[in-house]
Amino acid sequence: MVDKVTKTAAEALDGLLFDGMTIMAGGFGLCGIPENLIAAIREHGVKDLTVVSNNCGIDGFGLGILLESGQIRKMISSYVGENKLFEKLYLSGELELEFNPQGTLAERIRAGGAGIPAFFTRTGVGTLVAEGKEVREFDGELYVMERGLTADLSIVKAHTGDAEGNLVFRKTARNFNPMMATAGRKTVVEVEQLVAIGALDKDNIHTPGIFVDRIFKGAVFEKRIERVTTRQKESV
Amino acid sequence: MAWTRDEVAARAALELQDGFYVNLGIGIPTLVANYIPEGVNVTLQSENGMLGMGPFPYEGEEDADLINAGKQTITELDSSSYFSSADSFAMIRGGHIALSILGGMQVSEAGDLANWMVPGKMVKGMGGAMDLVAGVKRVVVVMDHCEKSGAPKLLRQCSLPLTGAGVVDLLITELGVFEINRGKSPVRLIELAPGVTVDEVREKTEAAFTVAV
């Protein structure tokens, strides 16, 4: 059996990184991001990256650290409002940006991983997003054609995994991770818990191991929260 | 007196009906959850991948793996479920969500909505807004009636890049409520905030509208 388990993020990425490549990175905001793999990519120094990710981290954390190091050439995202450096680099022309509606981005990745080269959606009809794309009428409604999306590498964060690469995500940290796991020509996963084969409930595996090439237990999970929002305990 | 932010949210909450699956946008729309009428049970969807959003956690009980689409910490309910963003937008695009309440920068007579970018100035992105207006059955926009400069935001035509064309059903501002009906009929002013006159609304609105208050 091919051993998918590695000890470190650097080992998991060994031989998979090259300049000019496309990388998909899971996460929504800072929730469910592969923070160990992002740090290892920064350490490696690979550059001219096209990064597909819903957001681009924040200044100083998540994908934001790859902006600071100048390793990202282009982002494909739906929302980048949390990142001042991003706005500066984009408005000065140092960073290329392709905005996709969030659902279109999710579906492009799902389609790419499922071998579907294109699909039609009503999202974006009559907006900048539809410019230059085929628009077709189905049953009296207009739809815009969007392309499936794949990547050279997907970096994914799951909560629990086993040596087979079977994955279980936790709460809203799932987000883009399962689709991205399917759409990378290579998929590398970091988990908080690496459990023995047989320990996961086979009926409740979110991503089957076929989509996973390498897996490791992350050394550190800082799991920063962007907007801590709480309520007061009612005094009883 | 024009409505406050909370009063606008409370008015928007009257659009909720028992049994609705609802998606609330960021800003004033998030406040709508505080004003859900007595006896009305709705399930709140968060487009990052959750149905059945609970209230904000108590201090010290925040979970980094549990946030809403505005990246705020939240809690789960007994009835909650989690899913991927692809499944989430299948719900949205597939017409399974009854109502979305969103913020806006501009709304036009034709029911167009602009709320995601100001060319050359603000680069944030559309997030899930374009999918929501394309797929959700009823779209309610809440926004300030005018810009800080005093320029109107309910216009003949939007000048900003659109989020969707012909997508707005209802608009609620601090001055009143407008039936937009996705541009299929002329805009109608159907409610005025207390103390606000039709003349004041006309002065602050570029779009043509009929009055039915």
Coordinates of C-alpha atoms in Angstrom, one line a residue:
Chain A
M1 CA 0.0 0.0 0.0
V2 CA 1.2 3.5 -0.8
D3 CA 2.0 5.3 2.4
K4 CA 0.1 8.6 2.3
V5 CA 1.2 9.7 5.8
T6 CA 4.0 12.1 6.2
K7 CA 5.5 13.6 9.4
T8 CA 5.6 17.3 8.5
A9 CA 4.0 19.8 6.1
A10 CA 7.3 20.3 4.3
E11 CA 7.6 16.5 3.7
A12 CA 4.0 16.4 2.5
L13 CA 4.7 19.1 -0.1
D14 CA 8.1 17.6 -1.2
G15 CA 8.4 17.5 -5.0
L16 CA 4.9 19.0 -5.5
L17 CA 5.7 22.7 -5.7
F18 CA 6.9 24.7 -8.8
D19 CA 6.9 28.3 -9.8
G20 CA 3.8 29.4 -11.8
M21 CA 1.6 26.7 -10.4
T22 CA -2.1 26.9 -9.4
I23 CA -2.9 26.0 -5.8
M24 CA -6.4 25.6 -4.3
A25 CA -6.6 26.4 -0.6
G26 CA -9.6 25.4 1.5
G27 CA -11.2 27.7 4.1
F28 CA -13.7 30.4 4.5
G29 CA -12.1 33.5 6.1
L30 CA -9.7 32.0 8.6
C31 CA -12.1 29.1 9.3
G32 CA -10.9 25.7 8.1
I33 CA -7.7 27.0 6.4
P34 CA -4.6 24.7 6.0
E35 CA -2.4 26.9 8.1
N36 CA 0.5 24.5 8.4
L37 CA 0.7 24.0 4.7
I38 CA 0.4 27.7 4.0
A39 CA 3.4 28.3 6.4
A40 CA 5.4 25.5 4.6
I41 CA 4.7 27.1 1.2
R42 CA 5.9 30.4 2.5
E43 CA 9.0 28.7 3.9
H44 CA 9.7 26.9 0.5
G45 CA 9.5 30.2 -1.4
V46 CA 7.7 28.9 -4.5
K47 CA 6.5 31.9 -6.5
D48 CA 4.2 33.3 -9.3
L49 CA 1.4 31.3 -7.8
T50 CA -2.2 31.4 -8.9
V51 CA -4.2 30.8 -5.7
V52 CA -7.9 29.7 -5.8
S53 CA -9.4 30.4 -2.4
N54 CA -12.7 32.0 -1.3
N55 CA -10.7 34.7 0.6
C56 CA -7.1 35.7 1.0
G57 CA -6.6 35.5 4.7
I58 CA -5.9 38.6 6.7
D59 CA -2.9 40.8 7.1
G60 CA -0.3 38.6 8.8
F61 CA -2.2 35.3 8.8
G62 CA -3.5 32.6 6.5
L63 CA -2.9 33.3 2.8
G64 CA -2.1 36.9 3.8
I65 CA 1.5 35.7 4.6
L66 CA 2.0 34.6 1.0
L67 CA 0.9 38.1 -0.2
E68 CA 3.4 39.7 2.1
S69 CA 6.2 37.5 0.7
G70 CA 5.1 38.3 -2.8
Q71 CA 4.6 34.7 -3.8
I72 CA 1.1 35.2 -5.2
R73 CA 0.7 36.5 -8.7
K74 CA -3.1 36.0 -9.1
M75 CA -6.0 35.2 -6.8
I76 CA -9.3 33.6 -7.8
S77 CA -11.7 34.6 -4.9
S78 CA -15.2 35.7 -4.1
Y79 CA -14.4 38.2 -1.3
V80 CA -11.2 39.9 -0.2
G81 CA -12.6 42.7 2.0
E82 CA -10.6 41.7 5.1
N83 CA -7.2 42.4 3.7
K84 CA -5.6 45.8 3.4
L85 CA -2.5 44.6 1.7
F86 CA -4.6 42.8 -0.9
E87 CA -6.4 46.0 -1.8
K88 CA -3.1 47.9 -2.1
L89 CA -1.4 45.3 -4.2
Y90 CA -4.4 45.0 -6.5
L91 CA -5.0 48.7 -7.0
S92 CA -1.3 49.2 -7.8
G93 CA -1.4 46.4 -10.4
E94 CA 1.0 44.1 -8.6
L95 CA -1.6 41.4 -8.0
E96 CA -4.1 40.0 -10.5
L97 CA -7.6 39.2 -9.3
E98 CA -10.5 37.2 -10.7
F99 CA -13.7 37.6 -8.7
N100 CA -16.1 34.7 -8.9
P101 CA -19.4 34.6 -7.1
Q102 CA -19.1 32.3 -4.1
G103 CA -21.5 29.7 -5.4
T104 CA -20.0 29.8 -8.9
L105 CA -16.6 29.3 -7.4
A106 CA -17.8 26.4 -5.3
E107 CA -19.5 24.8 -8.3
R108 CA -16.5 25.4 -10.6
I109 CA -14.4 23.5 -8.2
R110 CA -17.0 20.7 -7.7
A111 CA -17.4 20.4 -11.5
G112 CA -13.6 20.4 -12.1
G113 CA -13.1 17.6 -9.6
A114 CA -16.0 15.6 -11.1
G115 CA -14.8 15.8 -14.7
I116 CA -17.3 18.4 -15.8
P117 CA -15.7 21.0 -18.1
A118 CA -18.5 23.6 -17.9
F119 CA -22.0 24.3 -16.7
F120 CA -24.7 27.0 -16.9
T121 CA -25.8 29.1 -13.9
R122 CA -28.2 32.0 -13.5
T123 CA -25.7 33.7 -11.1
G124 CA -24.1 36.7 -12.7
V125 CA -26.4 37.1 -15.7
G126 CA -26.5 40.8 -16.6
T127 CA -23.4 41.7 -14.6
L128 CA -19.6 42.1 -15.2
V129 CA -19.2 38.4 -14.3
A130 CA -21.0 37.3 -17.5
E131 CA -18.9 39.5 -19.8
G132 CA -17.1 37.5 -22.5
K133 CA -18.9 34.3 -21.5
E134 CA -21.6 32.4 -23.4
V135 CA -25.1 33.2 -22.3
R136 CA -27.9 30.7 -23.2
E137 CA -31.6 30.5 -22.7
F138 CA -33.1 27.5 -21.1
D139 CA -36.9 27.3 -20.4
G140 CA -37.2 31.1 -20.9
E141 CA -34.4 32.0 -18.4
L142 CA -30.9 33.2 -19.2
Y143 CA -27.9 31.4 -17.9
V144 CA -24.1 32.1 -18.2
M145 CA -21.6 29.3 -18.9
E146 CA -18.9 28.8 -16.3
R147 CA -15.9 26.5 -16.6
G148 CA -14.9 23.7 -14.3
L149 CA -11.8 24.5 -12.3
T150 CA -8.8 22.2 -11.4
A151 CA -5.4 22.9 -9.8
D152 CA -1.9 21.5 -9.8
L153 CA -2.3 21.1 -6.0
S154 CA -5.0 21.4 -3.5
I155 CA -4.2 22.1 0.2
V156 CA -6.9 21.0 2.5
K157 CA -7.7 21.2 6.2
A158 CA -9.8 18.5 7.8
H159 CA -10.5 17.8 11.5
T160 CA -9.9 14.1 11.5
G161 CA -8.3 11.7 9.0
D162 CA -6.8 8.3 8.7
A163 CA -3.8 6.8 6.8
E164 CA -6.1 5.9 3.9
G165 CA -6.9 9.6 3.5
N166 CA -10.5 9.4 4.6
L167 CA -11.5 12.7 6.0
V168 CA -14.1 14.2 8.4
F169 CA -14.5 17.9 8.7
R170 CA -15.9 19.8 11.7
K171 CA -18.7 22.3 11.7
T172 CA -18.4 25.3 9.3
A173 CA -14.6 24.5 8.8
R174 CA -15.8 22.2 6.0
N175 CA -16.7 25.0 3.5
F176 CA -14.6 24.6 0.3
N177 CA -12.3 21.8 1.6
P178 CA -14.3 18.8 0.3
M179 CA -14.6 20.1 -3.3
M180 CA -11.0 21.2 -3.4
A181 CA -9.8 17.8 -2.3
T182 CA -11.4 16.4 -5.5
A183 CA -10.1 19.1 -7.9
G184 CA -6.3 19.0 -7.2
R185 CA -4.1 16.9 -9.4
K186 CA -2.4 16.3 -6.1
T187 CA -4.2 16.8 -2.8
V188 CA -2.4 17.3 0.5
V189 CA -4.3 17.4 3.7
E190 CA -3.5 18.5 7.3
V191 CA -5.6 17.2 10.1
E192 CA -5.9 17.9 13.8
Q193 CA -6.3 14.2 14.6
L194 CA -4.8 11.4 12.6
V195 CA -6.6 8.2 13.7
A196 CA -6.0 4.5 13.1
I197 CA -7.6 2.9 10.1
G198 CA -11.0 1.6 11.2
A199 CA -11.5 4.2 13.8
L200 CA -13.7 6.4 11.6
D201 CA -17.4 5.7 11.1
K202 CA -17.5 4.5 7.5
D203 CA -21.0 5.9 7.0
N204 CA -19.9 9.3 8.0
I205 CA -16.8 10.0 6.0
H206 CA -17.1 13.3 4.2
T207 CA -14.2 12.9 1.8
P208 CA -13.1 9.3 0.8
G209 CA -9.4 8.7 0.7
I210 CA -9.2 8.3 -3.1
F211 CA -9.0 12.1 -3.4
V212 CA -6.1 12.4 -1.0
D213 CA -2.4 11.9 -1.9
R214 CA -0.7 12.9 1.3
I215 CA -1.9 13.5 4.9
F216 CA -0.2 14.6 8.1
K217 CA -1.1 15.8 11.6
G218 CA -0.5 19.5 11.7
A219 CA 2.2 20.6 14.2
V220 CA 0.4 23.8 15.3
F221 CA -3.2 24.9 15.0
E222 CA -3.5 28.5 15.9
K223 CA -7.1 28.7 14.6
R224 CA -7.4 32.4 14.8
I225 CA -10.9 33.9 14.9
E226 CA -11.6 36.9 12.7
R227 CA -14.6 38.4 14.5
V228 CA -15.1 37.1 18.1
T229 CA -18.8 38.0 18.7
T230 CA -20.4 37.0 22.0
R231 CA -23.5 37.7 24.1
Q232 CA -23.8 38.4 27.8
K233 CA -25.0 35.6 30.1
E234 CA -28.5 36.5 31.3
S235 CA -28.3 36.9 35.1
V236 CA -30.8 34.5 36.5
Chain B
M1 CA -38.8 60.5 12.7
A2 CA -37.1 58.2 10.2
W3 CA -36.5 54.7 11.4
T4 CA -33.3 53.7 13.2
R5 CA -31.2 50.8 12.0
D6 CA -32.9 48.6 14.5
E7 CA -36.3 49.8 13.4
V8 CA -35.4 49.0 9.8
A9 CA -34.3 45.6 10.9
A10 CA -37.6 45.1 12.8
R11 CA -39.6 46.1 9.8
A12 CA -37.6 43.7 7.6
A13 CA -38.3 40.9 10.1
L14 CA -42.1 41.3 9.3
E15 CA -41.3 39.8 5.9
L16 CA -40.4 36.5 7.7
Q17 CA -43.1 33.8 7.6
D18 CA -43.4 30.7 9.7
G19 CA -41.4 27.8 8.3
F20 CA -39.2 29.9 6.0
Y21 CA -35.6 29.0 5.3
V22 CA -33.9 32.5 5.3
N23 CA -30.5 33.9 4.4
L24 CA -29.5 37.1 6.1
G25 CA -26.7 39.3 4.6
I26 CA -24.0 41.2 6.5
G27 CA -24.8 44.5 8.4
I28 CA -28.4 45.6 9.1
P29 CA -29.7 42.3 7.7
T30 CA -27.9 40.4 10.5
L31 CA -29.8 42.5 13.0
V32 CA -33.1 41.1 11.6
A33 CA -32.5 37.9 13.6
N34 CA -33.1 39.9 16.8
Y35 CA -36.6 40.9 15.7
I36 CA -38.2 37.6 14.5
P37 CA -41.9 38.0 15.4
E38 CA -43.4 35.9 18.2
G39 CA -44.8 32.6 16.9
V40 CA -42.7 32.7 13.7
N41 CA -40.1 30.0 13.4
V42 CA -37.5 30.4 10.7
T43 CA -34.3 28.5 9.9
L44 CA -31.4 30.7 9.2
Q45 CA -28.9 29.6 6.5
S46 CA -25.3 30.7 6.5
E47 CA -23.9 30.3 3.0
N48 CA -20.5 29.1 4.2
G49 CA -22.2 25.8 5.1
M50 CA -24.8 25.7 7.9
L51 CA -28.5 25.5 8.4
G52 CA -30.1 26.5 11.7
M53 CA -27.8 29.2 13.0
G54 CA -28.0 29.8 16.7
P55 CA -27.2 33.0 18.7
F56 CA -23.7 34.4 19.4
P57 CA -21.8 32.3 21.9
Y58 CA -21.2 33.3 25.5
E59 CA -17.8 34.8 26.2
G60 CA -15.2 32.1 26.4
E61 CA -17.4 29.6 24.5
E62 CA -16.4 30.8 21.0
D63 CA -15.4 28.0 18.5
A64 CA -13.1 28.9 15.6
D65 CA -14.7 26.1 13.5
L66 CA -18.2 27.7 13.9
I67 CA -18.7 31.0 12.1
N68 CA -21.4 32.7 10.0
A69 CA -20.9 34.3 6.5
G70 CA -19.9 37.5 8.2
K71 CA -17.0 35.6 10.0
Q72 CA -18.6 36.1 13.4
T73 CA -18.6 33.4 16.0
I74 CA -22.0 31.7 16.3
T75 CA -23.6 28.6 18.0
E76 CA -25.5 25.6 16.7
L77 CA -29.1 24.5 17.6
D78 CA -30.3 21.0 18.1
S79 CA -31.8 21.1 14.6
S80 CA -28.6 22.5 12.9
S81 CA -26.7 20.8 10.1
Y82 CA -23.4 21.4 8.4
F83 CA -22.5 20.9 4.7
S84 CA -20.0 22.1 2.1
S85 CA -20.2 25.4 0.3
A86 CA -21.2 23.5 -2.9
D87 CA -24.2 22.0 -1.1
S88 CA -24.9 25.4 0.4
F89 CA -25.2 27.1 -3.0
A90 CA -27.2 24.2 -4.4
M91 CA -29.8 25.2 -1.8
I92 CA -29.5 28.9 -2.8
R93 CA -29.3 28.5 -6.6
G94 CA -31.8 25.7 -6.6
G95 CA -34.6 27.9 -5.2
H96 CA -34.8 26.1 -1.8
I97 CA -34.3 29.3 0.2
A98 CA -37.6 31.3 0.6
L99 CA -36.2 34.8 1.5
S100 CA -32.9 36.7 1.5
I101 CA -32.4 40.0 3.2
L102 CA -29.4 41.9 1.8
G103 CA -27.7 45.2 2.1
G104 CA -27.4 47.5 -0.9
M105 CA -25.5 50.4 -2.4
Q106 CA -28.0 51.2 -5.2
V107 CA -31.4 49.9 -6.3
S108 CA -33.0 50.8 -9.6
E109 CA -36.5 51.1 -10.9
A110 CA -35.9 47.9 -12.9
G111 CA -35.1 46.0 -9.7
D112 CA -31.4 46.0 -10.3
L113 CA -29.1 45.8 -7.3
A114 CA -25.6 47.0 -6.9
N115 CA -23.8 46.1 -3.7
W116 CA -20.4 44.6 -4.3
M117 CA -17.9 47.1 -5.7
V118 CA -17.0 50.8 -6.4
P119 CA -14.6 50.8 -9.4
G120 CA -11.2 52.2 -8.5
K121 CA -12.1 52.6 -4.9
M122 CA -13.4 49.6 -3.0
V123 CA -12.4 46.1 -3.9
K124 CA -14.2 43.6 -1.7
G125 CA -16.0 41.2 -3.9
M126 CA -19.5 39.9 -4.3
G127 CA -19.2 36.9 -1.9
G128 CA -22.4 35.0 -2.1
A129 CA -24.6 38.0 -3.0
M130 CA -24.9 37.3 -6.8
D131 CA -25.9 33.7 -6.2
L132 CA -28.5 34.8 -3.5
V133 CA -30.2 37.3 -5.8
A134 CA -30.1 34.8 -8.7
G135 CA -31.6 31.9 -6.8
V136 CA -33.6 32.9 -3.7
K137 CA -37.4 33.2 -4.2
R138 CA -37.8 36.6 -2.6
V139 CA -35.1 39.3 -2.2
V140 CA -35.5 42.1 0.3
V141 CA -32.9 44.9 0.3
V142 CA -32.3 47.1 3.4
M143 CA -30.2 50.2 3.0
D144 CA -29.8 53.8 3.9
H145 CA -32.0 55.9 1.6
C146 CA -29.1 58.2 0.6
E147 CA -25.4 58.2 0.5
K148 CA -23.5 60.2 3.2
S149 CA -23.1 62.9 0.5
G150 CA -26.9 63.1 0.3
A151 CA -26.9 61.5 -3.2
P152 CA -30.0 59.2 -3.7
K153 CA -29.5 55.4 -3.9
L154 CA -32.9 54.5 -5.3
L155 CA -32.2 55.4 -8.9
R156 CA -33.6 55.3 -12.4
Q157 CA -30.5 53.2 -13.3
C158 CA -27.7 51.9 -11.1
S159 CA -24.3 53.5 -11.9
L160 CA -22.3 50.9 -10.0
P161 CA -21.6 47.4 -11.3
L162 CA -24.6 45.2 -10.8
T163 CA -25.0 42.3 -8.4
G164 CA -28.1 41.2 -10.3
A165 CA -30.5 42.6 -12.9
G166 CA -34.2 42.6 -12.1
V167 CA -33.8 40.8 -8.7
V168 CA -35.2 43.1 -6.0
D169 CA -38.7 42.4 -4.6
L170 CA -38.8 44.9 -1.7
L171 CA -36.7 47.8 -0.5
I172 CA -36.7 49.1 3.1
T173 CA -34.9 52.3 4.0
E174 CA -35.1 54.6 7.1
L175 CA -37.8 56.6 5.2
G176 CA -40.1 53.8 4.2
V177 CA -40.9 50.6 2.3
F178 CA -40.9 50.3 -1.5
E179 CA -42.4 47.5 -3.6
I180 CA -39.9 47.0 -6.5
N181 CA -41.4 43.7 -7.8
R182 CA -38.2 42.9 -9.8
G183 CA -39.0 45.8 -12.2
K184 CA -42.2 44.1 -13.5
S185 CA -44.3 47.0 -12.3
P186 CA -43.7 50.6 -11.4
V187 CA -42.0 51.2 -8.0
R188 CA -44.6 51.8 -5.3
L189 CA -44.0 53.5 -2.0
I190 CA -46.2 51.3 0.3
E191 CA -45.2 52.5 3.8
L192 CA -43.7 55.7 5.4
A193 CA -41.7 55.8 8.6
P194 CA -43.4 57.9 11.3
G195 CA -43.1 61.6 10.6
V196 CA -41.7 61.2 7.1
T197 CA -43.6 62.9 4.3
V198 CA -44.0 61.8 0.7
D199 CA -42.4 65.1 -0.4
E200 CA -39.3 64.3 1.7
V201 CA -39.1 60.9 0.0
R202 CA -39.5 62.4 -3.4
E203 CA -36.7 64.9 -2.7
K204 CA -34.3 62.1 -1.7
T205 CA -35.2 59.7 -4.5
E206 CA -34.2 59.7 -8.2
A207 CA -36.4 56.8 -9.2
A208 CA -40.0 57.4 -10.3
F209 CA -42.5 55.8 -7.9
T210 CA -46.2 55.8 -7.2
V211 CA -47.6 56.3 -3.7
A212 CA -49.8 53.7 -2.1
V213 CA -49.5 54.5 1.6

